Amino acid sequence: MEVDLTGAASQLATRLASRRETLWLMGAAVGLTALGADGVRPQNDPRAPAAATPRARPVIHPPPPPKPTPKPRPAAWTPAKVAALETPVRELSQLSPAPPPKSIALTIDDGPNPTWTPRMLDLLAEEEVLATFFIIGEQVKEYPKLTRRIADAGHQICNHTETHPISIAGLPAKRVRKEIVDAHDRIADVTGVVPQYFRSPGGAWSKTVLELTAEHNMLPIDWAIDPRDWARPGVGRIRRSLLEGKEGDIVLCHDGGGDRSQTIKALGGAIPKLKKRGLTFVAL
């Protein structure tokens, strides 16, 4: 009996190949199952590999730029420090060095005021006039941005006390000092301008007020023309009073302390006429 060795060997090889294929398929199935399980494994599964924690970068805050040291703002006509020949100063001729001929000074008191100061600044800008603002410390504290707008427009910034006490001439020296010093420091800090001039509320001067003004290197400034605009006597009356201004006069007006619509309207009519006379407005 003959044995077909060739056929037997072929059948054996076929069975072995089939077995290897089956084992390979089973292994692949197990691998896919494990891979699927890893894909749905919850994040808090202790078997899950720990995620790498990114290293936090340190937050670097650059230091704020240094605040500029407050400095005096020179008068419009000279870089030199102005001195007073007489005190309190009521006319420009009492200053040394004096401003050029045909000069007149417009001074504005009692601001800044959120309603009237912007309108005053707009008018002065339109007329290309620089003025001298005597401002109140409490108002500066309340409206610092508006205060800086006055300074940034190039107007002179001056001290008009912290709280505007009309009775300042009769106050104790300690209280007068506080009124002057508190306003002085606040104005300098907010605007960067060290006040060089002081006006006493209501023009009330005393030996104490004058001495403390000088102690803080300020000149006491009064006025020659007072239209009493603070009393709101009417646009026409204010304008007529302003038009009495002449060379060398210091003119008093207000942008605070009440409704100043009459003042602004009167100035709008008077300033062009004064300029037509050849007068030039200067800031102290």
Short mmCIF file of C-alpha atoms in Angstrom, two decimals:
data_model
loop_
_atom_site.label_atom_id
_atom_site.label_comp_id
_atom_site.label_asym_id
_atom_site.label_seq_id
_atom_site.Cartn_x
_atom_site.Cartn_y
_atom_site.Cartn_z
CA MET A 1 0.00 0.00 0.00
CA GLU A 2 1.43 3.27 -1.04
CA VAL A 3 1.25 6.33 1.25
CA ASP A 4 0.81 9.73 -0.42
CA LEU A 5 3.46 11.57 1.58
CA THR A 6 3.17 14.61 -0.59
CA GLY A 7 -0.55 15.00 0.07
CA ALA A 8 -0.13 14.43 3.83
CA ALA A 9 2.56 17.04 4.08
CA SER A 10 0.39 19.48 2.19
CA GLN A 11 -2.55 18.90 4.53
CA LEU A 12 -0.33 19.34 7.61
CA ALA A 13 1.05 22.61 6.30
CA THR A 14 -2.46 23.83 5.61
CA ARG A 15 -3.62 23.02 9.15
CA LEU A 16 -0.56 24.75 10.69
CA ALA A 17 -1.13 27.89 8.62
CA SER A 18 -4.78 27.92 9.61
CA ARG A 19 -3.81 27.57 13.29
CA ARG A 20 -1.32 30.45 13.09
CA GLU A 21 -3.90 32.64 11.38
CA THR A 22 -6.46 31.86 14.08
CA LEU A 23 -4.00 32.70 16.88
CA TRP A 24 -3.03 35.94 15.13
CA LEU A 25 -6.66 37.00 14.79
CA MET A 26 -7.34 36.25 18.46
CA GLY A 27 -4.37 38.33 19.51
CA ALA A 28 -5.45 41.24 17.36
CA ALA A 29 -8.94 41.09 18.84
CA VAL A 30 -7.57 41.16 22.39
CA GLY A 31 -5.37 44.16 21.50
CA LEU A 32 -8.25 46.09 20.03
CA THR A 33 -10.38 45.36 23.08
CA ALA A 34 -7.66 46.67 25.38
CA LEU A 35 -7.20 49.74 23.22
CA GLY A 36 -10.92 50.48 23.34
CA ALA A 37 -10.93 50.09 27.11
CA ASP A 38 -8.11 52.60 27.44
CA GLY A 39 -10.04 55.04 25.31
CA VAL A 40 -13.02 55.02 27.69
CA ARG A 41 -11.03 54.69 30.91
CA PRO A 42 -12.11 57.46 33.30
CA GLN A 43 -9.60 60.17 34.06
CA ASN A 44 -9.51 59.28 37.73
CA ASP A 45 -8.65 55.66 36.99
CA PRO A 46 -5.50 54.96 39.01
CA ARG A 47 -4.25 52.81 36.13
CA ALA A 48 -4.31 55.85 33.80
CA PRO A 49 -0.95 57.47 33.25
CA ALA A 50 -0.61 60.79 35.12
CA ALA A 51 -0.86 63.83 32.90
CA ALA A 52 2.15 66.09 32.89
CA THR A 53 1.50 69.28 34.89
CA PRO A 54 2.65 72.32 32.92
CA ARG A 55 5.11 74.45 34.82
CA ALA A 56 3.60 77.84 35.63
CA ARG A 57 5.56 80.75 34.35
CA PRO A 58 6.19 83.49 36.88
CA VAL A 59 4.09 86.62 36.25
CA ILE A 60 6.35 89.61 35.95
CA HIS A 61 4.75 92.97 36.68
CA PRO A 62 6.93 95.81 35.45
CA PRO A 63 7.30 98.59 38.00
CA PRO A 64 5.20 101.70 37.27
CA PRO A 65 7.12 104.55 35.69
CA PRO A 66 8.36 107.06 38.25
CA LYS A 67 6.06 110.00 38.79
CA PRO A 68 7.65 113.24 37.59
CA THR A 69 8.66 115.66 40.29
CA PRO A 70 6.26 118.64 40.38
CA LYS A 71 7.82 121.84 39.09
CA PRO A 72 6.80 125.49 38.99
CA ARG A 73 5.29 126.71 35.73
CA PRO A 74 6.95 129.95 34.64
CA ALA A 75 4.93 133.02 33.76
CA ALA A 76 3.98 133.43 30.12
CA TRP A 77 6.44 136.28 29.55
CA THR A 78 9.59 135.12 31.37
CA PRO A 79 11.35 131.91 32.43
CA ALA A 80 12.60 133.69 35.56
CA LYS A 81 10.84 133.47 38.88
CA VAL A 82 8.53 136.46 39.23
CA ALA A 83 8.79 138.67 42.31
CA ALA A 84 6.32 141.17 43.76
CA LEU A 85 7.16 144.84 44.23
CA GLU A 86 4.04 145.33 46.37
CA THR A 87 1.70 142.87 48.06
CA PRO A 88 -0.94 141.77 47.54
CA VAL A 89 -0.53 142.21 43.77
CA ARG A 90 -3.45 143.98 42.11
CA GLU A 91 -1.84 145.04 38.84
CA LEU A 92 0.73 143.50 36.54
CA SER A 93 3.02 146.50 37.01
CA GLN A 94 3.60 145.29 40.57
CA LEU A 95 5.40 142.21 39.26
CA SER A 96 9.08 141.97 38.40
CA PRO A 97 9.92 141.35 35.66
CA ALA A 98 6.73 142.91 34.40
CA PRO A 99 4.92 141.50 31.38
CA PRO A 100 5.15 143.26 28.01
CA PRO A 101 3.12 146.41 27.32
CA LYS A 102 -0.57 145.99 26.48
CA SER A 103 -0.82 142.87 28.66
CA ILE A 104 -3.92 141.98 30.67
CA ALA A 105 -4.44 138.93 32.90
CA LEU A 106 -7.66 136.94 33.19
CA THR A 107 -7.93 134.98 36.44
CA ILE A 108 -10.56 132.29 37.09
CA ASP A 109 -11.55 131.28 40.64
CA ASP A 110 -13.29 128.48 42.57
CA GLY A 111 -13.01 125.52 40.19
CA PRO A 112 -12.69 123.04 38.86
CA ASN A 113 -16.39 122.53 38.27
CA PRO A 114 -17.62 119.63 36.09
CA THR A 115 -20.23 121.79 34.33
CA TRP A 116 -18.62 125.19 33.89
CA THR A 117 -14.88 124.53 33.75
CA PRO A 118 -15.07 122.51 30.49
CA ARG A 119 -17.14 125.29 28.91
CA MET A 120 -14.66 127.89 30.16
CA LEU A 121 -11.75 125.88 28.74
CA ASP A 122 -13.52 125.52 25.39
CA LEU A 123 -14.10 129.28 25.22
CA LEU A 124 -10.49 130.10 26.11
CA ALA A 125 -9.22 127.62 23.53
CA GLU A 126 -11.45 129.13 20.86
CA GLU A 127 -10.19 132.63 21.69
CA GLU A 128 -6.58 131.42 22.09
CA VAL A 129 -6.36 132.92 25.59
CA LEU A 130 -4.23 131.60 28.43
CA ALA A 131 -5.67 132.31 31.87
CA THR A 132 -4.69 131.84 35.51
CA PHE A 133 -6.84 129.39 37.48
CA PHE A 134 -7.04 129.68 41.26
CA ILE A 135 -8.40 126.28 42.23
CA ILE A 136 -9.74 124.77 45.46
CA GLY A 137 -8.12 121.67 46.94
CA GLU A 138 -11.40 119.89 47.66
CA GLN A 139 -12.47 120.39 44.04
CA VAL A 140 -9.14 119.07 42.83
CA LYS A 141 -9.67 115.93 44.91
CA GLU A 142 -13.17 115.52 43.46
CA TYR A 143 -12.21 116.18 39.83
CA PRO A 144 -8.54 115.29 39.26
CA LYS A 145 -8.93 114.60 35.52
CA LEU A 146 -10.57 117.96 34.96
CA THR A 147 -7.81 119.62 36.98
CA ARG A 148 -5.20 118.00 34.76
CA ARG A 149 -7.09 119.20 31.70
CA ILE A 150 -6.66 122.80 32.90
CA ALA A 151 -2.93 122.28 33.38
CA ASP A 152 -2.49 120.37 30.12
CA ALA A 153 -4.10 123.25 28.22
CA GLY A 154 -1.21 125.47 29.36
CA HIS A 155 -3.07 127.64 31.86
CA GLN A 156 -1.36 128.68 35.07
CA ILE A 157 -2.40 126.64 38.13
CA CYS A 158 -2.63 128.45 41.49
CA ASN A 159 -3.65 127.90 45.11
CA HIS A 160 -7.06 129.09 46.38
CA THR A 161 -7.02 127.14 49.69
CA GLU A 162 -8.32 123.68 50.47
CA THR A 163 -11.91 124.52 51.48
CA HIS A 164 -12.37 128.22 50.53
CA PRO A 165 -13.04 129.67 54.01
CA ILE A 166 -14.29 133.24 53.55
CA SER A 167 -13.26 134.00 57.15
CA ILE A 168 -9.64 132.97 56.54
CA ALA A 169 -8.26 136.34 57.69
CA GLY A 170 -9.58 135.67 61.21
CA LEU A 171 -8.64 132.00 61.47
CA PRO A 172 -5.84 130.70 63.73
CA ALA A 173 -2.44 130.35 62.10
CA LYS A 174 -2.59 126.56 62.36
CA ARG A 175 -5.82 126.42 60.36
CA VAL A 176 -4.54 128.91 57.78
CA ARG A 177 -1.39 126.83 57.33
CA LYS A 178 -3.46 123.68 56.78
CA GLU A 179 -5.67 125.43 54.21
CA ILE A 180 -2.65 126.58 52.24
CA VAL A 181 -0.43 123.52 52.60
CA ASP A 182 -3.12 120.90 51.89
CA ALA A 183 -4.18 122.65 48.69
CA HIS A 184 -0.57 123.30 47.69
CA ASP A 185 0.41 119.64 48.00
CA ARG A 186 -2.75 118.30 46.37
CA ILE A 187 -2.49 120.61 43.37
CA ALA A 188 1.19 119.76 42.85
CA ASP A 189 0.52 116.02 43.11
CA VAL A 190 -2.41 116.01 40.67
CA THR A 191 -1.10 118.44 38.05
CA GLY A 192 2.68 118.25 38.41
CA VAL A 193 2.67 122.05 38.76
CA VAL A 194 3.91 123.65 41.98
CA PRO A 195 1.69 126.68 42.65
CA GLN A 196 3.57 129.98 42.52
CA TYR A 197 0.61 132.22 43.33
CA PHE A 198 -2.03 132.31 46.07
CA ARG A 199 -5.37 134.09 46.22
CA SER A 200 -7.16 134.43 49.52
CA PRO A 201 -10.90 133.63 49.42
CA GLY A 202 -12.87 136.84 49.02
CA GLY A 203 -9.62 138.79 48.89
CA ALA A 204 -9.40 138.54 52.70
CA TRP A 205 -5.79 139.23 53.62
CA SER A 206 -4.17 139.30 57.03
CA LYS A 207 -0.63 139.33 58.38
CA THR A 208 -0.86 135.59 58.98
CA VAL A 209 -2.17 134.83 55.49
CA LEU A 210 0.52 136.96 53.84
CA GLU A 211 3.32 135.45 55.95
CA LEU A 212 2.26 131.87 55.24
CA THR A 213 1.87 132.64 51.54
CA ALA A 214 5.45 133.92 51.46
CA GLU A 215 6.67 130.98 53.55
CA HIS A 216 5.52 128.65 50.76
CA ASN A 217 7.18 130.72 48.03
CA MET A 218 3.94 132.02 46.57
CA LEU A 219 2.95 135.55 45.63
CA PRO A 220 -0.39 136.90 46.93
CA ILE A 221 -2.60 137.90 43.99
CA ASP A 222 -5.59 140.22 44.19
CA TRP A 223 -7.38 141.95 41.29
CA ALA A 224 -8.12 145.30 39.69
CA ILE A 225 -11.35 144.45 37.82
CA ASP A 226 -14.16 142.62 39.63
CA PRO A 227 -17.38 142.22 37.63
CA ARG A 228 -18.97 140.46 40.63
CA ASP A 229 -19.98 137.67 38.30
CA TRP A 230 -20.36 135.35 41.31
CA ALA A 231 -23.56 137.29 42.17
CA ARG A 232 -24.98 136.70 38.66
CA PRO A 233 -25.94 140.36 38.01
CA GLY A 234 -26.68 139.66 34.35
CA VAL A 235 -24.62 139.08 31.23
CA GLY A 236 -24.71 142.74 30.16
CA ARG A 237 -23.46 144.06 33.47
CA ILE A 238 -20.64 141.52 33.65
CA ARG A 239 -19.58 142.28 30.08
CA ARG A 240 -19.57 146.07 30.68
CA SER A 241 -17.40 145.60 33.74
CA LEU A 242 -14.97 143.37 31.84
CA LEU A 243 -14.71 145.96 29.06
CA GLU A 244 -13.41 148.46 31.63
CA GLY A 245 -10.22 146.37 31.71
CA LYS A 246 -7.07 148.09 30.50
CA GLU A 247 -3.36 147.47 30.13
CA GLY A 248 -1.86 145.94 33.26
CA ASP A 249 -5.15 144.94 34.90
CA ILE A 250 -5.76 141.64 36.67
CA VAL A 251 -9.36 140.62 35.96
CA LEU A 252 -11.39 138.37 38.27
CA CYS A 253 -13.96 135.83 37.04
CA HIS A 254 -15.27 132.47 38.27
CA ASP A 255 -15.85 128.96 36.91
CA GLY A 256 -17.10 127.48 40.20
CA GLY A 257 -19.33 128.23 43.16
CA GLY A 258 -22.61 128.24 41.25
CA ASP A 259 -24.18 128.78 37.83
CA ARG A 260 -21.53 130.46 35.67
CA SER A 261 -23.43 130.63 32.39
CA GLN A 262 -23.57 134.45 32.62
CA THR A 263 -19.81 134.64 33.14
CA ILE A 264 -19.02 132.49 30.12
CA LYS A 265 -21.44 134.35 27.86
CA ALA A 266 -20.09 137.72 29.01
CA LEU A 267 -16.48 136.64 28.46
CA GLY A 268 -17.41 135.39 25.00
CA GLY A 269 -18.49 138.91 24.11
CA ALA A 270 -15.77 140.84 25.98
CA ILE A 271 -12.59 138.94 25.07
CA PRO A 272 -12.72 139.67 21.30
CA LYS A 273 -13.35 143.37 21.96
CA LEU A 274 -10.46 143.63 24.43
CA LYS A 275 -8.19 141.93 21.90
CA LYS A 276 -9.28 144.38 19.19
CA ARG A 277 -8.00 147.17 21.45
CA GLY A 278 -4.57 145.59 21.15
CA LEU A 279 -4.57 143.95 24.58
CA THR A 280 -2.85 140.55 24.96
CA PHE A 281 -4.02 138.09 27.59
CA VAL A 282 -1.15 136.60 29.63
CA ALA A 283 -1.06 133.88 32.26
CA LEU A 284 0.79 134.75 35.46
#
